[in-house]
mmCIF file of C-alpha atoms in Angstrom:
data_model
loop_
_atom_site.group_PDB
_atom_site.id
_atom_site.type_symbol
_atom_site.label_atom_id
_atom_site.label_comp_id
_atom_site.label_asym_id
_atom_site.label_seq_id
_atom_site.Cartn_x
_atom_site.Cartn_y
_atom_site.Cartn_z
ATOM 1 C CA UNK A 1 23.469 2.402 -6.862
ATOM 2 C CA UNK A 2 25.238 -0.591 -5.565
ATOM 3 C CA UNK A 3 25.283 0.433 -2.294
ATOM 4 C CA UNK A 4 21.460 -0.225 -1.882
ATOM 5 C CA UNK A 5 20.602 -2.869 0.705
ATOM 6 C CA UNK A 6 17.003 -2.175 1.156
ATOM 7 C CA UNK A 7 14.445 -1.801 -1.826
ATOM 8 C CA UNK A 8 10.761 -1.063 -1.145
ATOM 9 C CA UNK A 9 8.553 -1.939 -3.658
ATOM 10 C CA UNK A 10 4.674 -0.914 -4.366
ATOM 11 C CA UNK A 11 2.703 -3.609 -5.892
ATOM 12 C CA UNK A 12 -0.281 -2.337 -8.000
ATOM 13 C CA UNK A 13 0.989 -0.089 -10.923
ATOM 14 C CA UNK A 14 4.554 -0.890 -9.964
ATOM 15 C CA UNK A 15 5.367 -4.625 -10.088
ATOM 16 C CA UNK A 16 1.928 -5.671 -11.171
ATOM 17 C CA UNK A 17 -0.591 -4.207 -13.920
ATOM 18 C CA UNK A 18 -3.716 -3.066 -13.182
ATOM 19 C CA UNK A 19 -5.435 -6.414 -14.763
ATOM 20 C CA UNK A 20 -3.303 -8.366 -12.092
ATOM 21 C CA UNK A 21 -0.555 -9.410 -14.067
ATOM 22 C CA UNK A 22 3.408 -9.666 -12.898
ATOM 23 C CA UNK A 23 5.434 -10.262 -15.818
ATOM 24 C CA UNK A 24 8.551 -12.956 -16.279
ATOM 25 C CA UNK A 25 10.886 -9.977 -16.346
ATOM 26 C CA UNK A 26 9.639 -8.281 -13.144
ATOM 27 C CA UNK A 27 9.587 -11.632 -11.477
ATOM 28 C CA UNK A 28 13.126 -12.262 -12.271
ATOM 29 C CA UNK A 29 14.351 -8.968 -11.596
ATOM 30 C CA UNK A 30 13.049 -9.127 -7.945
ATOM 31 C CA UNK A 31 14.496 -12.369 -7.156
ATOM 32 C CA UNK A 32 17.735 -11.450 -8.834
ATOM 33 C CA UNK A 33 17.976 -8.447 -6.231
ATOM 34 C CA UNK A 34 16.546 -10.659 -3.307
ATOM 35 C CA UNK A 35 19.468 -13.177 -4.308
ATOM 36 C CA UNK A 36 22.017 -10.556 -4.273
ATOM 37 C CA UNK A 37 21.251 -10.397 -0.572
ATOM 38 C CA UNK A 38 19.416 -7.224 -0.316
ATOM 39 C CA UNK A 39 16.111 -6.721 1.616
ATOM 40 C CA UNK A 40 13.282 -6.754 -0.867
ATOM 41 C CA UNK A 41 10.087 -5.323 1.005
ATOM 42 C CA UNK A 42 6.577 -5.256 -0.735
ATOM 43 C CA UNK A 43 4.956 -2.001 0.568
ATOM 44 C CA UNK A 44 1.350 -2.011 -0.538
ATOM 45 C CA UNK A 45 -2.037 -0.574 0.143
ATOM 46 C CA UNK A 46 -3.234 -3.948 -0.037
ATOM 47 C CA UNK A 47 -4.532 -5.993 3.138
ATOM 48 C CA UNK A 48 -2.225 -8.537 4.434
ATOM 49 C CA UNK A 49 -4.476 -11.475 3.099
ATOM 50 C CA UNK A 50 -4.156 -9.865 -0.564
ATOM 51 C CA UNK A 51 -0.638 -8.895 -0.422
ATOM 52 C CA UNK A 52 0.828 -12.094 0.817
ATOM 53 C CA UNK A 53 -0.236 -14.120 -2.154
ATOM 54 C CA UNK A 54 1.573 -11.406 -4.263
ATOM 55 C CA UNK A 55 4.777 -12.002 -2.374
ATOM 56 C CA UNK A 56 4.652 -15.689 -3.044
ATOM 57 C CA UNK A 57 3.946 -15.236 -6.616
ATOM 58 C CA UNK A 58 7.032 -13.059 -6.686
ATOM 59 C CA UNK A 59 8.758 -15.899 -4.890
ATOM 60 C CA UNK A 60 9.436 -13.909 -1.521
ATOM 61 C CA UNK A 61 8.960 -16.288 1.054
ATOM 62 C CA UNK A 62 10.847 -14.773 3.895
ATOM 63 C CA UNK A 63 11.701 -11.221 5.250
ATOM 64 C CA UNK A 64 9.278 -8.352 5.424
ATOM 65 C CA UNK A 65 6.029 -6.911 4.049
ATOM 66 C CA UNK A 66 4.275 -3.678 4.533
ATOM 67 C CA UNK A 67 0.593 -3.943 4.136
ATOM 68 C CA UNK A 68 -2.618 -1.560 4.646
ATOM 69 C CA UNK A 69 -0.499 1.580 3.715
ATOM 70 C CA UNK A 70 1.754 0.890 6.514
ATOM 71 C CA UNK A 71 -0.964 0.098 9.405
ATOM 72 C CA UNK A 72 0.151 -3.647 9.366
ATOM 73 C CA UNK A 73 3.462 -5.241 9.074
ATOM 74 C CA UNK A 74 3.896 -8.792 8.302
ATOM 75 C CA UNK A 75 7.057 -11.022 8.553
ATOM 76 C CA UNK A 76 7.168 -14.047 5.874
ATOM 77 C CA UNK A 77 8.667 -17.101 7.202
ATOM 78 C CA UNK A 78 8.074 -20.468 5.481
ATOM 79 C CA UNK A 79 8.602 -22.315 9.027
ATOM 80 C CA UNK A 80 5.487 -20.595 10.603
ATOM 81 C CA UNK A 81 1.760 -21.627 9.911
ATOM 82 C CA UNK A 82 0.448 -19.843 6.509
ATOM 83 C CA UNK A 83 4.249 -18.862 5.664
ATOM 84 C CA UNK A 84 3.622 -15.488 7.515
ATOM 85 C CA UNK A 85 2.754 -13.954 10.611
ATOM 86 C CA UNK A 86 1.552 -10.522 11.717
ATOM 87 C CA UNK A 87 4.300 -8.434 13.365
ATOM 88 C CA UNK A 88 2.518 -5.285 13.969
ATOM 89 C CA UNK A 89 -0.848 -3.925 13.858
ATOM 90 C CA UNK A 90 -1.948 -0.076 14.389
ATOM 91 C CA UNK A 91 -5.548 0.687 14.683
ATOM 92 C CA UNK A 92 -7.571 3.956 14.914
ATOM 93 C CA UNK A 93 -11.133 5.096 15.741
ATOM 94 C CA UNK A 94 -12.596 5.555 12.258
ATOM 95 C CA UNK A 95 -15.823 6.466 13.561
ATOM 96 C CA UNK A 96 -15.799 10.328 13.322
ATOM 97 C CA UNK A 97 -14.256 10.282 9.952
ATOM 98 C CA UNK A 98 -16.729 7.741 8.534
ATOM 99 C CA UNK A 99 -19.787 9.735 10.101
ATOM 100 C CA UNK A 100 -18.293 13.166 8.650
ATOM 101 C CA UNK A 101 -17.991 11.501 5.223
ATOM 102 C CA UNK A 102 -21.306 9.970 5.365
ATOM 103 C CA UNK A 103 -23.023 13.283 6.200
ATOM 104 C CA UNK A 104 -21.503 14.781 3.027
ATOM 105 C CA UNK A 105 -21.818 11.803 0.690
ATOM 106 C CA UNK A 106 -24.762 9.642 1.924
ATOM 107 C CA UNK A 107 -24.500 7.181 -0.907
ATOM 108 C CA UNK A 108 -20.947 6.469 -0.215
ATOM 109 C CA UNK A 109 -19.974 2.606 0.449
ATOM 110 C CA UNK A 110 -17.663 2.091 3.349
ATOM 111 C CA UNK A 111 -15.251 -0.910 4.066
ATOM 112 C CA UNK A 112 -13.507 -1.551 7.477
ATOM 113 C CA UNK A 113 -10.633 -3.929 7.237
ATOM 114 C CA UNK A 114 -11.152 -7.209 8.999
ATOM 115 C CA UNK A 115 -7.333 -8.425 9.681
ATOM 116 C CA UNK A 116 -6.515 -11.404 7.890
ATOM 117 C CA UNK A 117 -9.752 -12.323 6.068
ATOM 118 C CA UNK A 118 -11.499 -9.473 4.176
ATOM 119 C CA UNK A 119 -13.622 -6.210 5.284
ATOM 120 C CA UNK A 120 -16.793 -5.424 7.022
ATOM 121 C CA UNK A 121 -18.714 -3.471 4.361
ATOM 122 C CA UNK A 122 -21.592 -1.044 4.709
ATOM 123 C CA UNK A 123 -22.981 -2.327 1.334
ATOM 124 C CA UNK A 124 -22.018 -4.108 -1.899
ATOM 125 C CA UNK A 125 -18.933 -2.659 -3.646
ATOM 126 C CA UNK A 126 -18.436 -2.957 -7.446
ATOM 127 C CA UNK A 127 -17.254 -6.610 -8.290
ATOM 128 C CA UNK A 128 -13.482 -6.977 -8.147
ATOM 129 C CA UNK A 129 -12.725 -3.849 -5.844
ATOM 130 C CA UNK A 130 -12.322 -5.597 -2.771
ATOM 131 C CA UNK A 131 -10.855 -8.861 -1.917
ATOM 132 C CA UNK A 132 -11.370 -11.742 0.755
ATOM 133 C CA UNK A 133 -14.589 -12.101 2.632
ATOM 134 C CA UNK A 134 -17.010 -9.460 2.663
ATOM 135 C CA UNK A 135 -19.386 -9.285 5.575
ATOM 136 C CA UNK A 136 -22.379 -6.438 5.415
ATOM 137 C CA UNK A 137 -22.731 -5.080 8.823
ATOM 138 C CA UNK A 138 -24.952 -2.283 10.049
ATOM 139 C CA UNK A 139 -23.267 1.401 9.602
ATOM 140 C CA UNK A 140 -23.321 2.105 13.265
ATOM 141 C CA UNK A 141 -21.493 -1.174 13.810
ATOM 142 C CA UNK A 142 -19.064 -0.426 11.088
ATOM 143 C CA UNK A 143 -18.163 2.889 12.536
ATOM 144 C CA UNK A 144 -17.466 1.514 15.910
ATOM 145 C CA UNK A 145 -14.835 -1.021 14.749
ATOM 146 C CA UNK A 146 -11.062 -0.239 15.519
ATOM 147 C CA UNK A 147 -9.604 -0.081 12.314
ATOM 148 C CA UNK A 148 -6.491 -0.461 10.455
ATOM 149 C CA UNK A 149 -7.654 0.721 7.187
ATOM 150 C CA UNK A 150 -11.043 2.387 5.917
ATOM 151 C CA UNK A 151 -12.009 2.195 2.266
ATOM 152 C CA UNK A 152 -14.506 4.808 1.193
ATOM 153 C CA UNK A 153 -16.061 4.384 -2.273
ATOM 154 C CA UNK A 154 -18.479 6.683 -4.195
ATOM 155 C CA UNK A 155 -18.968 5.095 -7.712
ATOM 156 C CA UNK A 156 -20.693 8.623 -8.863
ATOM 157 C CA UNK A 157 -17.867 11.100 -7.479
ATOM 158 C CA UNK A 158 -14.627 12.074 -8.612
ATOM 159 C CA UNK A 159 -11.215 12.168 -7.053
ATOM 160 C CA UNK A 160 -11.469 15.997 -7.079
ATOM 161 C CA UNK A 161 -14.761 15.770 -5.195
ATOM 162 C CA UNK A 162 -12.772 13.699 -2.695
ATOM 163 C CA UNK A 163 -9.885 15.997 -2.137
ATOM 164 C CA UNK A 164 -12.245 18.932 -1.630
ATOM 165 C CA UNK A 165 -14.191 16.639 0.861
ATOM 166 C CA UNK A 166 -11.069 15.727 2.956
ATOM 167 C CA UNK A 167 -10.170 19.327 3.291
ATOM 168 C CA UNK A 168 -13.755 20.471 4.005
ATOM 169 C CA UNK A 169 -14.347 17.817 6.782
ATOM 170 C CA UNK A 170 -10.739 18.152 8.332
ATOM 171 C CA UNK A 171 -9.409 14.704 8.470
ATOM 172 C CA UNK A 172 -6.505 15.691 10.493
ATOM 173 C CA UNK A 173 -6.007 12.736 12.667
ATOM 174 C CA UNK A 174 -5.833 10.026 9.839
ATOM 175 C CA UNK A 175 -3.628 9.533 6.677
ATOM 176 C CA UNK A 176 -5.547 9.203 3.588
ATOM 177 C CA UNK A 177 -4.706 8.531 -0.155
ATOM 178 C CA UNK A 178 -7.227 9.289 -3.071
ATOM 179 C CA UNK A 179 -7.277 6.685 -5.448
ATOM 180 C CA UNK A 180 -7.421 6.674 -9.218
ATOM 181 C CA UNK A 181 -11.166 6.604 -9.108
ATOM 182 C CA UNK A 182 -13.615 7.913 -6.297
ATOM 183 C CA UNK A 183 -11.813 5.890 -3.714
ATOM 184 C CA UNK A 184 -10.403 7.009 -0.497
ATOM 185 C CA UNK A 185 -8.164 5.196 1.844
ATOM 186 C CA UNK A 186 -7.743 6.268 5.514
ATOM 187 C CA UNK A 187 -5.155 4.787 7.960
ATOM 188 C CA UNK A 188 -4.263 5.710 11.446
ATOM 189 C CA UNK A 189 -2.636 9.334 11.747
ATOM 190 C CA UNK A 190 1.120 9.298 11.438
ATOM 191 C CA UNK A 191 1.168 5.785 9.920
ATOM 192 C CA UNK A 192 2.383 5.439 6.207
ATOM 193 C CA UNK A 193 4.224 2.958 4.262
ATOM 194 C CA UNK A 194 7.070 5.210 5.112
ATOM 195 C CA UNK A 195 6.805 4.840 8.767
ATOM 196 C CA UNK A 196 6.540 0.995 8.685
ATOM 197 C CA UNK A 197 9.622 0.987 6.363
ATOM 198 C CA UNK A 198 11.642 2.924 8.804
ATOM 199 C CA UNK A 199 11.113 0.726 11.509
ATOM 200 C CA UNK A 200 11.927 -2.285 9.192
ATOM 201 C CA UNK A 201 15.210 -0.422 8.140
ATOM 202 C CA UNK A 202 16.123 -0.208 11.780
ATOM 203 C CA UNK A 203 15.215 -3.773 12.617
ATOM 204 C CA UNK A 204 17.637 -5.093 9.900
ATOM 205 C CA UNK A 205 20.216 -2.605 10.430
ATOM 206 C CA UNK A 206 20.193 -1.022 6.832
ATOM 207 C CA UNK A 207 21.773 2.732 6.857
ATOM 208 C CA UNK A 208 19.342 5.500 5.652
ATOM 209 C CA UNK A 209 21.647 5.999 2.506
ATOM 210 C CA UNK A 210 21.279 2.469 1.464
ATOM 211 C CA UNK A 211 17.448 2.524 0.757
ATOM 212 C CA UNK A 212 15.538 2.561 -2.412
ATOM 213 C CA UNK A 213 11.835 2.580 -3.134
ATOM 214 C CA UNK A 214 9.496 2.417 -6.472
ATOM 215 C CA UNK A 215 5.964 3.395 -6.646
ATOM 216 C CA UNK A 216 3.320 5.136 -8.667
ATOM 217 C CA UNK A 217 0.536 6.159 -6.281
ATOM 218 C CA UNK A 218 -0.336 8.911 -3.855
ATOM 219 C CA UNK A 219 0.007 6.589 -0.993
ATOM 220 C CA UNK A 220 3.824 6.046 -2.239
ATOM 221 C CA UNK A 221 4.747 9.821 -1.671
ATOM 222 C CA UNK A 222 6.025 9.480 1.737
ATOM 223 C CA UNK A 223 7.690 6.230 0.888
ATOM 224 C CA UNK A 224 9.540 7.889 -1.907
ATOM 225 C CA UNK A 225 10.859 10.789 0.050
ATOM 226 C CA UNK A 226 11.784 8.495 2.544
ATOM 227 C CA UNK A 227 14.002 6.548 0.514
ATOM 228 C CA UNK A 228 17.490 7.823 -0.144
ATOM 229 C CA UNK A 229 16.593 7.086 -4.004
ATOM 230 C CA UNK A 230 13.013 7.432 -4.601
ATOM 231 C CA UNK A 231 11.770 6.224 -8.070
ATOM 232 C CA UNK A 232 8.331 7.327 -9.664
ATOM 233 C CA UNK A 233 6.641 5.183 -12.117
ATOM 234 C CA UNK A 234 6.466 7.151 -15.667
ATOM 235 C CA UNK A 235 2.563 6.953 -15.286
ATOM 236 C CA UNK A 236 2.281 8.455 -12.041
ATOM 237 C CA UNK A 237 0.808 11.785 -11.502
ATOM 238 C CA UNK A 238 2.927 14.838 -11.639
ATOM 239 C CA UNK A 239 2.585 15.230 -7.826
ATOM 240 C CA UNK A 240 4.169 11.729 -7.150
ATOM 241 C CA UNK A 241 6.865 12.267 -9.971
ATOM 242 C CA UNK A 242 7.797 15.432 -8.245
ATOM 243 C CA UNK A 243 8.296 13.698 -4.885
ATOM 244 C CA UNK A 244 10.612 11.297 -6.266
ATOM 245 C CA UNK A 245 14.308 11.579 -6.934
ATOM 246 C CA UNK A 246 13.856 10.250 -10.573
ATOM 247 C CA UNK A 247 11.238 8.705 -13.024
ATOM 248 C CA UNK A 248 11.522 5.269 -14.726
ATOM 249 C CA UNK A 249 9.235 3.926 -17.285
ATOM 250 C CA UNK A 250 5.491 3.302 -16.948
ATOM 251 C CA UNK A 251 3.805 -0.128 -15.868
ATOM 252 C CA UNK A 252 3.305 -1.021 -19.652
ATOM 253 C CA UNK A 253 7.059 -0.873 -19.960
ATOM 254 C CA UNK A 254 7.993 -2.886 -17.029
ATOM 255 C CA UNK A 255 9.514 0.297 -15.859
ATOM 256 C CA UNK A 256 10.437 -1.135 -12.232
ATOM 257 C CA UNK A 257 12.839 -3.594 -13.881
ATOM 258 C CA UNK A 258 15.353 -0.932 -15.118
ATOM 259 C CA UNK A 259 15.581 0.200 -11.288
ATOM 260 C CA UNK A 260 15.804 -3.163 -10.015
ATOM 261 C CA UNK A 261 18.574 -4.211 -12.819
ATOM 262 C CA UNK A 262 20.594 -1.119 -11.919
ATOM 263 C CA UNK A 263 20.936 -2.181 -8.268
ATOM 264 C CA UNK A 264 22.947 -5.156 -9.590
ATOM 265 C CA UNK A 265 25.443 -3.304 -11.668
#
C-alpha cells in the first residue's frame, strides 16, 4: 500500500513482546517507514510517562503519540524540555463507575492515572503491572479525582466476569477495554485511540484512505476500523481479528515487521 502516509502502531503485543522486548527487526522497520517520510504514531493504552520512553527506544523523537487509549495526545519534539509536551488531555468523572464496580467487587484494586508521573491507587497492585510513581490514597479521594484513565484490577477474577460486570452496572459514559487478565481500563466516553488518531490525521493533512493501523488488543478495535487498512496481529482474539481488514503474524513472529515493510514497496 504505497499510498500510506500515516501508520498507527500499538505497542504491547504489537511492537513490544509481553516481556518488554523490541526486536532489532521491529526497530529497523519502524525507522525505515519514518525515514520514508510517513507519519509513524504510537497509539497505546500506556500512560504518557511510560509511552514516551518506548518512542525513544524506537528512535522516534518527533511527531505524535497517543497515550492512555486516546485520552492523552503527546507531541514529540527534541527541542522542548524532556523531548515532549502534552498536547491534549481529556478527563472524566470516574467516581460513579469506580463506586459501582467496588460494590460488585469489594476486593478490586483501583488506579487513577496521575498525568506525567504514575498513578494514585487504592492499594498495592501486583509487581510490574503499573509504571511510574504509585501513591496510595483513600478510596473516596481516588473516586473524586478527574481521570484520563482508570485501571481496575481483580487478581482473582476472570475477563469474562469483567465483561458481565460492565454490562450489569451499565458503564455507558466511559469507554472500556478488558485486558488479557482481570484488568479493566476505563477512559472518557467517546474517547479512543481512533478518536485521537482522527484529530492527528486532520492536523497533519493526511487523507483517510492513506491510513494504516496495527494492533492486537480489544482497545485497538476502533483504531483498526478507523484505518483504511487495519491489520490485526495473529495472536489477537477472534473479535479483534474480525475487526481488521487483514491478519499478520504473531508477536513471536514479529508480525508487524511484514506490514511495515509492505508500506515501502
